[in-house]
mmCIF file of C-alpha atoms (C1' of nucleotides) in Angstrom:
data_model
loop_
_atom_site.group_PDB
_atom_site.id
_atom_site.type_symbol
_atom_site.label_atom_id
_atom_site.label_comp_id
_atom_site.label_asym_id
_atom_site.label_seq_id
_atom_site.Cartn_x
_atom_site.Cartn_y
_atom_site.Cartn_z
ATOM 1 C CA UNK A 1 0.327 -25.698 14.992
ATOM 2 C CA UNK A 2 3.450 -28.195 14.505
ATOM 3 C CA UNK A 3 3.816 -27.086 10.998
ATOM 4 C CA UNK A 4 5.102 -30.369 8.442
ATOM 5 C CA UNK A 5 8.100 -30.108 6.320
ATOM 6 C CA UNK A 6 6.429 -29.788 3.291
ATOM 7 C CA UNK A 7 4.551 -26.651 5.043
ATOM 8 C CA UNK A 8 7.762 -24.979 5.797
ATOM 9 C CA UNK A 9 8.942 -24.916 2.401
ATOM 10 C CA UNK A 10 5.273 -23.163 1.409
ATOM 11 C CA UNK A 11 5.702 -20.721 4.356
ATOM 12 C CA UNK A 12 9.809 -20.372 2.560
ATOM 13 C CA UNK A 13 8.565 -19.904 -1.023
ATOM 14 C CA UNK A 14 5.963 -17.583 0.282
ATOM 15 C CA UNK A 15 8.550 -15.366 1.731
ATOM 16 C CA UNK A 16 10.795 -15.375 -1.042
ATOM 17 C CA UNK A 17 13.129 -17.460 0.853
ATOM 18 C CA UNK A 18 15.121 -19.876 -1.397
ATOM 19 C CA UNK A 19 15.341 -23.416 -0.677
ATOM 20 C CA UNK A 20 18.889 -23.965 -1.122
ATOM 21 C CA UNK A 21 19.868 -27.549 0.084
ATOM 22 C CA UNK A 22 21.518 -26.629 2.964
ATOM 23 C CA UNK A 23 19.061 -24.563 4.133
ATOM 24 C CA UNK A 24 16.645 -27.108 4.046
ATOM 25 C CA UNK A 25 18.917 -29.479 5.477
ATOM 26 C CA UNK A 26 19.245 -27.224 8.722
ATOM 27 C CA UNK A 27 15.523 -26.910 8.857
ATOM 28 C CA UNK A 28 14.972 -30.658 8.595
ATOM 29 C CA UNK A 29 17.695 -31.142 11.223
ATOM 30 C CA UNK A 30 15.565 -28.984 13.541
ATOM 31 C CA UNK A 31 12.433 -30.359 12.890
ATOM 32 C CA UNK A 32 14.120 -34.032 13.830
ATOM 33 C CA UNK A 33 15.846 -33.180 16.851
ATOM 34 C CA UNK A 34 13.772 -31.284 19.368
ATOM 35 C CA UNK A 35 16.869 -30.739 21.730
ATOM 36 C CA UNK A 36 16.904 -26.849 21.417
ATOM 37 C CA UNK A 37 20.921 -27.549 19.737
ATOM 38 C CA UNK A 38 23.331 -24.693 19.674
ATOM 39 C CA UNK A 39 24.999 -23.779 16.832
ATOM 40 C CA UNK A 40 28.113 -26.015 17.377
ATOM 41 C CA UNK A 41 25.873 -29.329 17.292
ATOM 42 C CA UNK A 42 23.884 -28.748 14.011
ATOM 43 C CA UNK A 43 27.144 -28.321 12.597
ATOM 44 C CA UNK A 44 28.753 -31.087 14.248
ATOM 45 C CA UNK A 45 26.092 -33.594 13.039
ATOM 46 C CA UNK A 46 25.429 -32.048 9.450
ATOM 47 C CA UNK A 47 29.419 -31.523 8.729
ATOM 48 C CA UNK A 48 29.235 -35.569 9.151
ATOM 49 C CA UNK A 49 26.708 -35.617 6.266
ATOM 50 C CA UNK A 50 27.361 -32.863 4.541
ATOM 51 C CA UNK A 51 31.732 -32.098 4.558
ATOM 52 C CA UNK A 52 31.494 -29.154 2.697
ATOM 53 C CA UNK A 53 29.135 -27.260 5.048
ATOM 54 C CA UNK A 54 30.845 -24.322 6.886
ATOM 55 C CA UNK A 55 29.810 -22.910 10.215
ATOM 56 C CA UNK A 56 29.018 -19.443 8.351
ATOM 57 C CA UNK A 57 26.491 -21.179 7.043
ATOM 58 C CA UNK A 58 25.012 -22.689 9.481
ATOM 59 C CA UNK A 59 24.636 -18.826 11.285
ATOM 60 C CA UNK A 60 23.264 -17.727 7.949
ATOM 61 C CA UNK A 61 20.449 -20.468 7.179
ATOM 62 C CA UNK A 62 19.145 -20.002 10.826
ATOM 63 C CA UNK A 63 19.320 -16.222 10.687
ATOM 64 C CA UNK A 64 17.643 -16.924 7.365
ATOM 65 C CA UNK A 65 15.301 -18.799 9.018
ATOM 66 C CA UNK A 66 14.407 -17.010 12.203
ATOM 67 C CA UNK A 67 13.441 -13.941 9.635
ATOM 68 C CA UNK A 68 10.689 -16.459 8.003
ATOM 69 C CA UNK A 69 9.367 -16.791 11.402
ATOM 70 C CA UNK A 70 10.108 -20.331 11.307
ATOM 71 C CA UNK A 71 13.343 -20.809 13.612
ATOM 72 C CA UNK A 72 13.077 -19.493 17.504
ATOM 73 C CA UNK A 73 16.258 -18.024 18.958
ATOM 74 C CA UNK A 74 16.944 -19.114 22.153
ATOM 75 C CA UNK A 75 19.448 -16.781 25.031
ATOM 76 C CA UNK A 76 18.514 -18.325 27.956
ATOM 77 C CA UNK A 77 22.000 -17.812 29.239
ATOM 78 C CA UNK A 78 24.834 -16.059 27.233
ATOM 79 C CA UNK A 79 27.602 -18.185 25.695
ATOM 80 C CA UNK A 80 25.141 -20.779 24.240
ATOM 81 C CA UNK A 81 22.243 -19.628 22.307
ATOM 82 C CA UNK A 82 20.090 -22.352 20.999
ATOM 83 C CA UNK A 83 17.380 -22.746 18.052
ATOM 84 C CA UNK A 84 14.268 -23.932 17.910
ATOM 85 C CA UNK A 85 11.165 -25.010 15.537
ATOM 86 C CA UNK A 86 8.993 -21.862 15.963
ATOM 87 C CA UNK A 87 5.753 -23.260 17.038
ATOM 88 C CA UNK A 88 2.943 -22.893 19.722
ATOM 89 C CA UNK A 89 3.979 -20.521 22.284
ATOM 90 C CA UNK A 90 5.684 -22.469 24.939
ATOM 91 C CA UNK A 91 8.261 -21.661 27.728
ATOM 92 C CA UNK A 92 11.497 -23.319 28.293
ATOM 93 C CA UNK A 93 13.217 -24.706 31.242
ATOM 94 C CA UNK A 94 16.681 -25.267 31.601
ATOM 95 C CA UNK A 95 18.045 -27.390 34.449
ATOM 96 C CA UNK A 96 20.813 -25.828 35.411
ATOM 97 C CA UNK A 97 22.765 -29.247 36.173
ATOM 98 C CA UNK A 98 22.594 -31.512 33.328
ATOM 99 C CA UNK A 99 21.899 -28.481 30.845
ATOM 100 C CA UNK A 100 18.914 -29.478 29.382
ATOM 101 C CA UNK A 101 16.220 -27.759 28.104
ATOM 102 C CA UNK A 102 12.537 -28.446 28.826
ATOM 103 C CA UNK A 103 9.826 -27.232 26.998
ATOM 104 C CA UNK A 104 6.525 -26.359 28.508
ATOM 105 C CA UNK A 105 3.308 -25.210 27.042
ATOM 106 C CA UNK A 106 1.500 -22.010 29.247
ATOM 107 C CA UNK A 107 -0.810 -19.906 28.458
ATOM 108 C CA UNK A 108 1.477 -16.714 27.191
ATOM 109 C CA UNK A 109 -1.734 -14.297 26.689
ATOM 110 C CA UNK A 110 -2.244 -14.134 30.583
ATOM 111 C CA UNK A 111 1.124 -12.362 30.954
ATOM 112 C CA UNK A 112 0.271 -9.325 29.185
ATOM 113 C CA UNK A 113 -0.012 -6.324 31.517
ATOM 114 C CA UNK A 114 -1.767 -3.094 30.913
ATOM 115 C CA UNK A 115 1.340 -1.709 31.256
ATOM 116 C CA UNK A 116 2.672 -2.008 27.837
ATOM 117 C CA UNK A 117 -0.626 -1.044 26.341
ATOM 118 C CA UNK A 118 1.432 1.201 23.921
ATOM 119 C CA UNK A 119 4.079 -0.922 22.746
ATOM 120 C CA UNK A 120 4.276 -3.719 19.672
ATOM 121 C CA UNK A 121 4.847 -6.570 20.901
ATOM 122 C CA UNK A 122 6.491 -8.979 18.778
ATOM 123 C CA UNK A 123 7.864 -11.776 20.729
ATOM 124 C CA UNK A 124 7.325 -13.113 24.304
ATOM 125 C CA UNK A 125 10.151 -15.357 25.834
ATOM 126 C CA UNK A 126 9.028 -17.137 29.034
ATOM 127 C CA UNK A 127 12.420 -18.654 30.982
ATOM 128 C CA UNK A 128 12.507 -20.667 33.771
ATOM 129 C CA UNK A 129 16.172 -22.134 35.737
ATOM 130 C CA UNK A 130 16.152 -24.747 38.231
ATOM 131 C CA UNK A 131 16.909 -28.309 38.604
ATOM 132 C CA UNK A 132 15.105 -31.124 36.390
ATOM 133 C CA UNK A 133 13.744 -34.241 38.118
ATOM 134 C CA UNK A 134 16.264 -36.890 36.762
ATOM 135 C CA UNK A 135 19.024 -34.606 38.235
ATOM 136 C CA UNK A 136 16.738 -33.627 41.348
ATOM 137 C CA UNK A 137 16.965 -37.487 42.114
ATOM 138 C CA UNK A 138 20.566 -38.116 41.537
ATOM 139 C CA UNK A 139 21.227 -35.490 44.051
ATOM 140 C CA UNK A 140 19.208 -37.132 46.871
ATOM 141 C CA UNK A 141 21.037 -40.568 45.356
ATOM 142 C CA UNK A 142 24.416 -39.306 46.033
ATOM 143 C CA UNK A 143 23.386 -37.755 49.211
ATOM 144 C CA UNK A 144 25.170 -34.638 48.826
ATOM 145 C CA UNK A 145 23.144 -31.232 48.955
ATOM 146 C CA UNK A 146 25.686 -28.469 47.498
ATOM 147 C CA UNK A 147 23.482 -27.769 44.447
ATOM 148 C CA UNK A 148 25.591 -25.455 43.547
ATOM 149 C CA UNK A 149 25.944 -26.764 39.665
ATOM 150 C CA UNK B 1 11.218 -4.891 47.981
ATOM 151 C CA UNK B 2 13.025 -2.172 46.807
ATOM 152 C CA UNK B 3 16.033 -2.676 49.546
ATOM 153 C CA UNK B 4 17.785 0.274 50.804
ATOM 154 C CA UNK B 5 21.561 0.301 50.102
ATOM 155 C CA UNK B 6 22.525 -0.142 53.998
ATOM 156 C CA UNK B 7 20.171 -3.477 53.625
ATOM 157 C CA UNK B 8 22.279 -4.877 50.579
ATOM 158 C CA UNK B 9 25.268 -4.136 52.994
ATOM 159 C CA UNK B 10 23.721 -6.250 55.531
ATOM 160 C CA UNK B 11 22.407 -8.785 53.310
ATOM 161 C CA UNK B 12 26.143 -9.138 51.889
ATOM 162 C CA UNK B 13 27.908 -9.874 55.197
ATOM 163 C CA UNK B 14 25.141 -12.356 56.179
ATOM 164 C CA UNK B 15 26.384 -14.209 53.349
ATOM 165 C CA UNK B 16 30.378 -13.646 54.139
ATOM 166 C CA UNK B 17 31.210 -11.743 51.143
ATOM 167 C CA UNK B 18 33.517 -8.700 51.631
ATOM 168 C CA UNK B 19 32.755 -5.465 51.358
ATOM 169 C CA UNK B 20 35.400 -4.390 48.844
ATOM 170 C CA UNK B 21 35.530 -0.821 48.034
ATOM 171 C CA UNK B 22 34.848 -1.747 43.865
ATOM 172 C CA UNK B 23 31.910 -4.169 44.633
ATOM 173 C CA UNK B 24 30.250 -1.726 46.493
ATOM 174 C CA UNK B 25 30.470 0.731 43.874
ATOM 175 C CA UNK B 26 29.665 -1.443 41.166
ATOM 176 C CA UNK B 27 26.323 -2.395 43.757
ATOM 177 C CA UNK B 28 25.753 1.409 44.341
ATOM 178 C CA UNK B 29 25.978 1.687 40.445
ATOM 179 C CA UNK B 30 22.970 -0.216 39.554
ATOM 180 C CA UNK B 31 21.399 1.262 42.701
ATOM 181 C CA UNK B 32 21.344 4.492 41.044
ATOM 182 C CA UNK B 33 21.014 3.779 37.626
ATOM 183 C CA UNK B 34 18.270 1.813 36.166
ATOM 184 C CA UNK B 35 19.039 1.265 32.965
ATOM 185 C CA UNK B 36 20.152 -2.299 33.265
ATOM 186 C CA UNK B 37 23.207 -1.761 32.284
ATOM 187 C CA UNK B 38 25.778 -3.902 30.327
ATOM 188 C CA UNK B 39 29.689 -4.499 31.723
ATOM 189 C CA UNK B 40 31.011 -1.857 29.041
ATOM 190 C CA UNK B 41 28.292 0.717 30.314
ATOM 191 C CA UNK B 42 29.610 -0.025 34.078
ATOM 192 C CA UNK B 43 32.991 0.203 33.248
ATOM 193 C CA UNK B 44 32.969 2.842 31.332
ATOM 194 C CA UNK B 45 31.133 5.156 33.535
ATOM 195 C CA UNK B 46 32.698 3.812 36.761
ATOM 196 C CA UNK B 47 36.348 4.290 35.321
ATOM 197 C CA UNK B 48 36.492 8.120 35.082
ATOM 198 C CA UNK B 49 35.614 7.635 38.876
ATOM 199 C CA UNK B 50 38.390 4.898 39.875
ATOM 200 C CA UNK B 51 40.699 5.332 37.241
ATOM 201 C CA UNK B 52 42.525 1.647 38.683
ATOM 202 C CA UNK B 53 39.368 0.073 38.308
ATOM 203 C CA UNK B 54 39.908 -3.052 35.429
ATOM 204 C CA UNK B 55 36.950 -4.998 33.788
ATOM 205 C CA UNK B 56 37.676 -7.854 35.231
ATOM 206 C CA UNK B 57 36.511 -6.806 38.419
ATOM 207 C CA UNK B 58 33.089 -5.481 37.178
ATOM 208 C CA UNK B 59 32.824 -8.907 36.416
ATOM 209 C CA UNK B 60 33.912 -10.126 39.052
ATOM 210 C CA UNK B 61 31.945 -8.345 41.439
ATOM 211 C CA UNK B 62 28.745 -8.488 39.602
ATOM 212 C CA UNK B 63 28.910 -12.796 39.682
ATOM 213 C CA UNK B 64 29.639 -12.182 43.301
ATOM 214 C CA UNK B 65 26.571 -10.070 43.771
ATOM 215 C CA UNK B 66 24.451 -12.904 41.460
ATOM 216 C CA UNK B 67 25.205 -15.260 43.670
ATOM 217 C CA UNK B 68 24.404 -13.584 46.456
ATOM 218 C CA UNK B 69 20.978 -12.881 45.006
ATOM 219 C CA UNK B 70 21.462 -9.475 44.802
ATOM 220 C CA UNK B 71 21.934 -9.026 41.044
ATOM 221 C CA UNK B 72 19.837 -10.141 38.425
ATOM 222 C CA UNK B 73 21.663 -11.677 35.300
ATOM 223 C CA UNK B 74 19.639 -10.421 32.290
ATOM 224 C CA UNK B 75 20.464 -12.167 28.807
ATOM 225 C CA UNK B 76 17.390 -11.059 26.275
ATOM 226 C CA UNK B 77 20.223 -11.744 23.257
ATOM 227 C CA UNK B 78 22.980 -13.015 22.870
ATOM 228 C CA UNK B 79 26.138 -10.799 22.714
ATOM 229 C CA UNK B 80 24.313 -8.476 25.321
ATOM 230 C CA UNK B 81 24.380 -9.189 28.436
ATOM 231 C CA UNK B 82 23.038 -6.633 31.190
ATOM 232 C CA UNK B 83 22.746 -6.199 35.093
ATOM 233 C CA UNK B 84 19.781 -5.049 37.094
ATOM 234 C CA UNK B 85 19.145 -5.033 40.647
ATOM 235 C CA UNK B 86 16.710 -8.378 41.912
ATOM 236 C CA UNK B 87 13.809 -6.246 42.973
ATOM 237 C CA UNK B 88 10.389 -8.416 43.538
ATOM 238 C CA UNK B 89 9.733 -10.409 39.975
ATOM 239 C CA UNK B 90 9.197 -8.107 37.110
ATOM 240 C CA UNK B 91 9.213 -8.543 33.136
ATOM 241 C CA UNK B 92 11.508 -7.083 30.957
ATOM 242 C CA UNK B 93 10.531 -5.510 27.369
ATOM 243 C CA UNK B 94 13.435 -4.757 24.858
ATOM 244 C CA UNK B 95 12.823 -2.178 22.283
ATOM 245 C CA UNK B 96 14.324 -3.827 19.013
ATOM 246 C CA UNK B 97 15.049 -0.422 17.625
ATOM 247 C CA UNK B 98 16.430 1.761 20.379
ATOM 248 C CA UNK B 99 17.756 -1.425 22.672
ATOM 249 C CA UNK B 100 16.106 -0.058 25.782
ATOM 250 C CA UNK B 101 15.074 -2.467 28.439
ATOM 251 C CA UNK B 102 11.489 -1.695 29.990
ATOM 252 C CA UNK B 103 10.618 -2.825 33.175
ATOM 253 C CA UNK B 104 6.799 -4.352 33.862
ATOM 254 C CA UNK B 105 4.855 -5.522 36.929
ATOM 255 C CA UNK B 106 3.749 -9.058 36.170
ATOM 256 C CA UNK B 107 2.239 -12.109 37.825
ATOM 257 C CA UNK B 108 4.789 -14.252 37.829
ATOM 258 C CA UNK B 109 2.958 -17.289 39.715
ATOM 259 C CA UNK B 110 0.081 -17.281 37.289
ATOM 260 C CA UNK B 111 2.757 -18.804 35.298
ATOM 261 C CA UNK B 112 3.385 -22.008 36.968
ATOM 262 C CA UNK B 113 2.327 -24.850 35.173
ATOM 263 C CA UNK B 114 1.380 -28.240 36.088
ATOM 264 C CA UNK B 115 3.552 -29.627 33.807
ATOM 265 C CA UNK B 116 6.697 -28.461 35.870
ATOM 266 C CA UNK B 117 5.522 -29.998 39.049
ATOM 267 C CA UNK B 118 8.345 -32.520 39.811
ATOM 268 C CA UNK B 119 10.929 -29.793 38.636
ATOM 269 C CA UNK B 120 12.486 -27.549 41.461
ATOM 270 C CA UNK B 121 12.475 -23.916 39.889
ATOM 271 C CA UNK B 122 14.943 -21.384 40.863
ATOM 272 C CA UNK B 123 14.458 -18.430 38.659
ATOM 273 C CA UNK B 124 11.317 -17.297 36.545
ATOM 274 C CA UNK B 125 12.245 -14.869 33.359
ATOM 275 C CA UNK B 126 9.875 -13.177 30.519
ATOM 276 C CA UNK B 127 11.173 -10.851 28.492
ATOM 277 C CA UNK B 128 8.836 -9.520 25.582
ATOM 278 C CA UNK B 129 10.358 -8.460 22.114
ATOM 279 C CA UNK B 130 8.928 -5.245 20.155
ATOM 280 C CA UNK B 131 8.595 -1.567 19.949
ATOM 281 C CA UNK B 132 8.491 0.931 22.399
ATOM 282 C CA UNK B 133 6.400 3.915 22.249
ATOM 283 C CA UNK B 134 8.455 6.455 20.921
ATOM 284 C CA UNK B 135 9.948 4.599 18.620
ATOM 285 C CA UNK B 136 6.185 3.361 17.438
ATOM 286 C CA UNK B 137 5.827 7.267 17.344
ATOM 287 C CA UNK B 138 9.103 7.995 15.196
ATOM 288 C CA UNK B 139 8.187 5.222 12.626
ATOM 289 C CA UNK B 140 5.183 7.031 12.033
ATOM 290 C CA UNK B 141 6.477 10.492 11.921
ATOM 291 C CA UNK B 142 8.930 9.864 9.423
ATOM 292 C CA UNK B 143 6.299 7.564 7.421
ATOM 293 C CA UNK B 144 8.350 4.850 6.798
ATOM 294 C CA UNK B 145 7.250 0.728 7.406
ATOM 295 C CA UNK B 146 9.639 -0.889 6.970
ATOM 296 C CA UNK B 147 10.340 -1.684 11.177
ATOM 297 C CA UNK B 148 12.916 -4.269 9.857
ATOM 298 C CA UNK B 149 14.295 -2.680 12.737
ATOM 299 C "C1'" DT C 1 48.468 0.086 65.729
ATOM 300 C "C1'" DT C 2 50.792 -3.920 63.723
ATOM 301 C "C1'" DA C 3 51.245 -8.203 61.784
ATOM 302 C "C1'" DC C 4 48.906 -11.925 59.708
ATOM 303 C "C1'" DT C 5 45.680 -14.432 56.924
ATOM 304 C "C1'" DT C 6 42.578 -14.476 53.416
ATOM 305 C "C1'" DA C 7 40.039 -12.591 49.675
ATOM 306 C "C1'" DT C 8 40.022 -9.202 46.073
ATOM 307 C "C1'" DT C 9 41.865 -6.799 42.186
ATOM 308 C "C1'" DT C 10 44.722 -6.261 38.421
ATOM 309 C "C1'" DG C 11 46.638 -7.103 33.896
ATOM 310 C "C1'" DT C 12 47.703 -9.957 30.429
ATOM 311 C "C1'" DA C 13 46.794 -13.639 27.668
ATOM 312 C "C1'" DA C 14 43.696 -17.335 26.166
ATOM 313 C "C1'" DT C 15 39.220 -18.930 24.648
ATOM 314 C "C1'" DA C 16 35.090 -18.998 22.212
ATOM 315 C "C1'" DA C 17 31.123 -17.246 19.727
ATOM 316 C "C1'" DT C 18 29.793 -14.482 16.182
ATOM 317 C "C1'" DT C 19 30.296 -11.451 12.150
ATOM 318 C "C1'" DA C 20 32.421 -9.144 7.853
ATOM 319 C "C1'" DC C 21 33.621 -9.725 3.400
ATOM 320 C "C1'" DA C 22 35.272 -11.050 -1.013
ATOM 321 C "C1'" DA C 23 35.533 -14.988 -4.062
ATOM 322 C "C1'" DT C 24 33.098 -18.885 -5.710
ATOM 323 C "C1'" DA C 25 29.272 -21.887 -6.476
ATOM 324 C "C1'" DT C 26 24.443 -22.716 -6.888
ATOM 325 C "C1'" DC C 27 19.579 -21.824 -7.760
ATOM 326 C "C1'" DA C 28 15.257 -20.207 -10.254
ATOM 327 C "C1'" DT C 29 13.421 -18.828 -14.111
ATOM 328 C "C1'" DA C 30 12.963 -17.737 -18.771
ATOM 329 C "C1'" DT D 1 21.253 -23.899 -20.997
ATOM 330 C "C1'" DA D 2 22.158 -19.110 -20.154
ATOM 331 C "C1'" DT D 3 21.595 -15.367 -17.007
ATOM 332 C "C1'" DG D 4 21.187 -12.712 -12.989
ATOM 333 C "C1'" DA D 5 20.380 -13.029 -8.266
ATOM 334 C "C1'" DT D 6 21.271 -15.282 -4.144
ATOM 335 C "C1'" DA D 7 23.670 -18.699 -1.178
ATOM 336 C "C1'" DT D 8 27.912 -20.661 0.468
ATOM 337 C "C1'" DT D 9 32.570 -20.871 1.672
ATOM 338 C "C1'" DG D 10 36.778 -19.732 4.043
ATOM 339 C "C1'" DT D 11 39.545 -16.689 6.184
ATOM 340 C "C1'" DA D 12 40.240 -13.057 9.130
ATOM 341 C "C1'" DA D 13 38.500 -9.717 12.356
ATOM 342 C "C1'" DT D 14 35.790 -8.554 16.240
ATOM 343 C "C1'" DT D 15 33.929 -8.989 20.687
ATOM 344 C "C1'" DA D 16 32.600 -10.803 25.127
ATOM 345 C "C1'" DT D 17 34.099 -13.537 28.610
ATOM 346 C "C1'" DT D 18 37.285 -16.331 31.391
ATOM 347 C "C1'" DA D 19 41.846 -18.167 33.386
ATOM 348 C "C1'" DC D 20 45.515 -17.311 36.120
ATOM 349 C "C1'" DA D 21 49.440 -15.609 38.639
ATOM 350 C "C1'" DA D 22 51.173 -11.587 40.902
ATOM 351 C "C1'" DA D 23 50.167 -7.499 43.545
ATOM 352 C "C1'" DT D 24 47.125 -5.306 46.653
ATOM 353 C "C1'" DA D 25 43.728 -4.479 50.089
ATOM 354 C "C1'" DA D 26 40.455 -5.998 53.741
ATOM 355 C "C1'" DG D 27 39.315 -8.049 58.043
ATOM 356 C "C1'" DT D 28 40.850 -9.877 62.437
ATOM 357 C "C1'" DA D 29 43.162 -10.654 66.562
ATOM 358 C "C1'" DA D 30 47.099 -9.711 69.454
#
DNA sequence: TTACTTATTTGTAATAATTACAATATCATA
DNA sequence: TATGATATTGTAATTATTACAAATAAGTAA
C-alpha cells in the first residue's frame, strides 16, 4: 500500500498533524528518494532549497512523522539511523561495503512465534548484513579476498 | 549452542586473540548475565570489581569479541546499543515501556528470500517492537490507555 | 626466570549524533 | 485579519563513541 502524497496529508490531517511546509517538504523528500537517507542528507539536500531550514527541524518533522505512522526509523547499525516511507512490511539489507541499503519484501507474519503470545507487538524490524552483488563482483575483479570492509 | 566458557577460551586462541585478563571478564560478564547489556551497564558493574578497569576497554574488548564471532552487536535504537552472547539465531523483542530485551526462538531460514539470491548474507536480525507482559498487565491495573509509552 | 616483542589497556581529548529549551515565526480557524 | 496553538530556529548541552600516544601486561623463547 505505497500510499500517494496527497494520501499522506489525509492520513496528517486525520491525526491532527499540521502540514507546516517544511514538514511536508521532508515527507515529499522521502517519498522521492527511496535511499533510506540519514538525517545529515535530507538536510544537506533540503538546506540547498530551503536556507532557512535547521537540522532541529529536520529531527522534529521525522519524529513528527514516525508518530503518524508514516516515517520508518531505521538502526540497523548505531551512528547512522536512517528513515524511511512506512509502507508494506519489508526487510532491509545493508551491504556492509558500499553501505547501501536494500529493501526486500518477505512475508513478516511467518516470523511470529508462540512465544510472545502475550506481548503487543507493535513493530517488526527484519535486518540482514552482508555484501551486495555490485560489490560481491568488484571483489572477485580486484582479486583480493580480505572482505573485511 | 550454548558454548561453555572453556570453549569461548578455545575458540579465542584459534583465532589469535589474547586472553587478556579484562576481555575475559567482560566475556564471562555476558556469560553470566543475560540481560544484553549496554557498555554503561558493563562498566559499571565490572568497575567495583577492577577498579583500573576504563571504558575504553569494554569497548575495546567487546569489538574484539564481535569479530571473533563471539559477541552479538545488538542496535534495536539508536543511542542504545547492547551486547549479548551469539548463541544459535534468536529474535529479540524490546519492551517500549520498561526497555527490556526478550529473547525468542525463531526460524531464521524461513526468512530467506529469493529476492536476495545473488547477495552474500552475513548476519540475519529481527527485533520486534511492543509491550511485554507485565507491563500489558500494569497498563491495565492502573486503567490508564494512553501506552504513548 | 629473564629479557624481549607484541598486543592490550589506559586516560585524555576529539568527534559526532541527538536533544533541551527559550525566543520567534507560522499556521488554522473563526 | 486577529488569535491562540503549534512549528521552527539557533544555540548550547548531553551523550555515545572513537582516536591516539603513553604505560602496562601478556606470551614466547632463550
Amino acid at each position: 500500500m505505497r500510499r500517494s502524497f496527497e494520501d499522506m496529508k489525509i492520513l496528517l490531517r486525520q491525526q491532527n498533524i499540521k502540514l507546516s511546509h517544511h514538514r511536508l517538504k521532508v515527507l515529499e523528500y522521502l517519498a522521492k528518494h527511496h535511499i533510506h537517507p540519514t538525517v545529515e542528507q535530507i538536510y544537506d539536500d533540503l538546506h540547498k532549497e530551503i536556507p532557512t531550514l535547521s537540522k532541529t527541524t529536520v529531527y522534529n518533522s521525522l519524529h513528527a512523522l514516525a508518530n503518524a505512522g508514516l516515517v520508518r526509523i531505521i538502526t540497523i547499525e548505531d551512528n547512522e539511523t536512517r528513515y524511511d516511507l512506512e509502507v508494506e512490511p519489508h526487510g532491509h539489507f545493508k551491504c556492509e561495503r558500499c553501505g547501501i541499503i536494500f529493501n526486500f519484501t518477505i512475508d513478516i507474519d511467518k516470523i511470529s512465534t508462540n512465544e510472545l503470545n502475550h506481548f503487543e507487538i507493535r513493530e517488526k524490524s527484519v535486518y540482514f548484513k552482508g555484501i551486495c552483488p555490485t560489490c560481491l563482483q568488484q571483489v572477485k575483479d580486484n582479486d583480493y579476498w580480505r572482505i573485511g570492509i
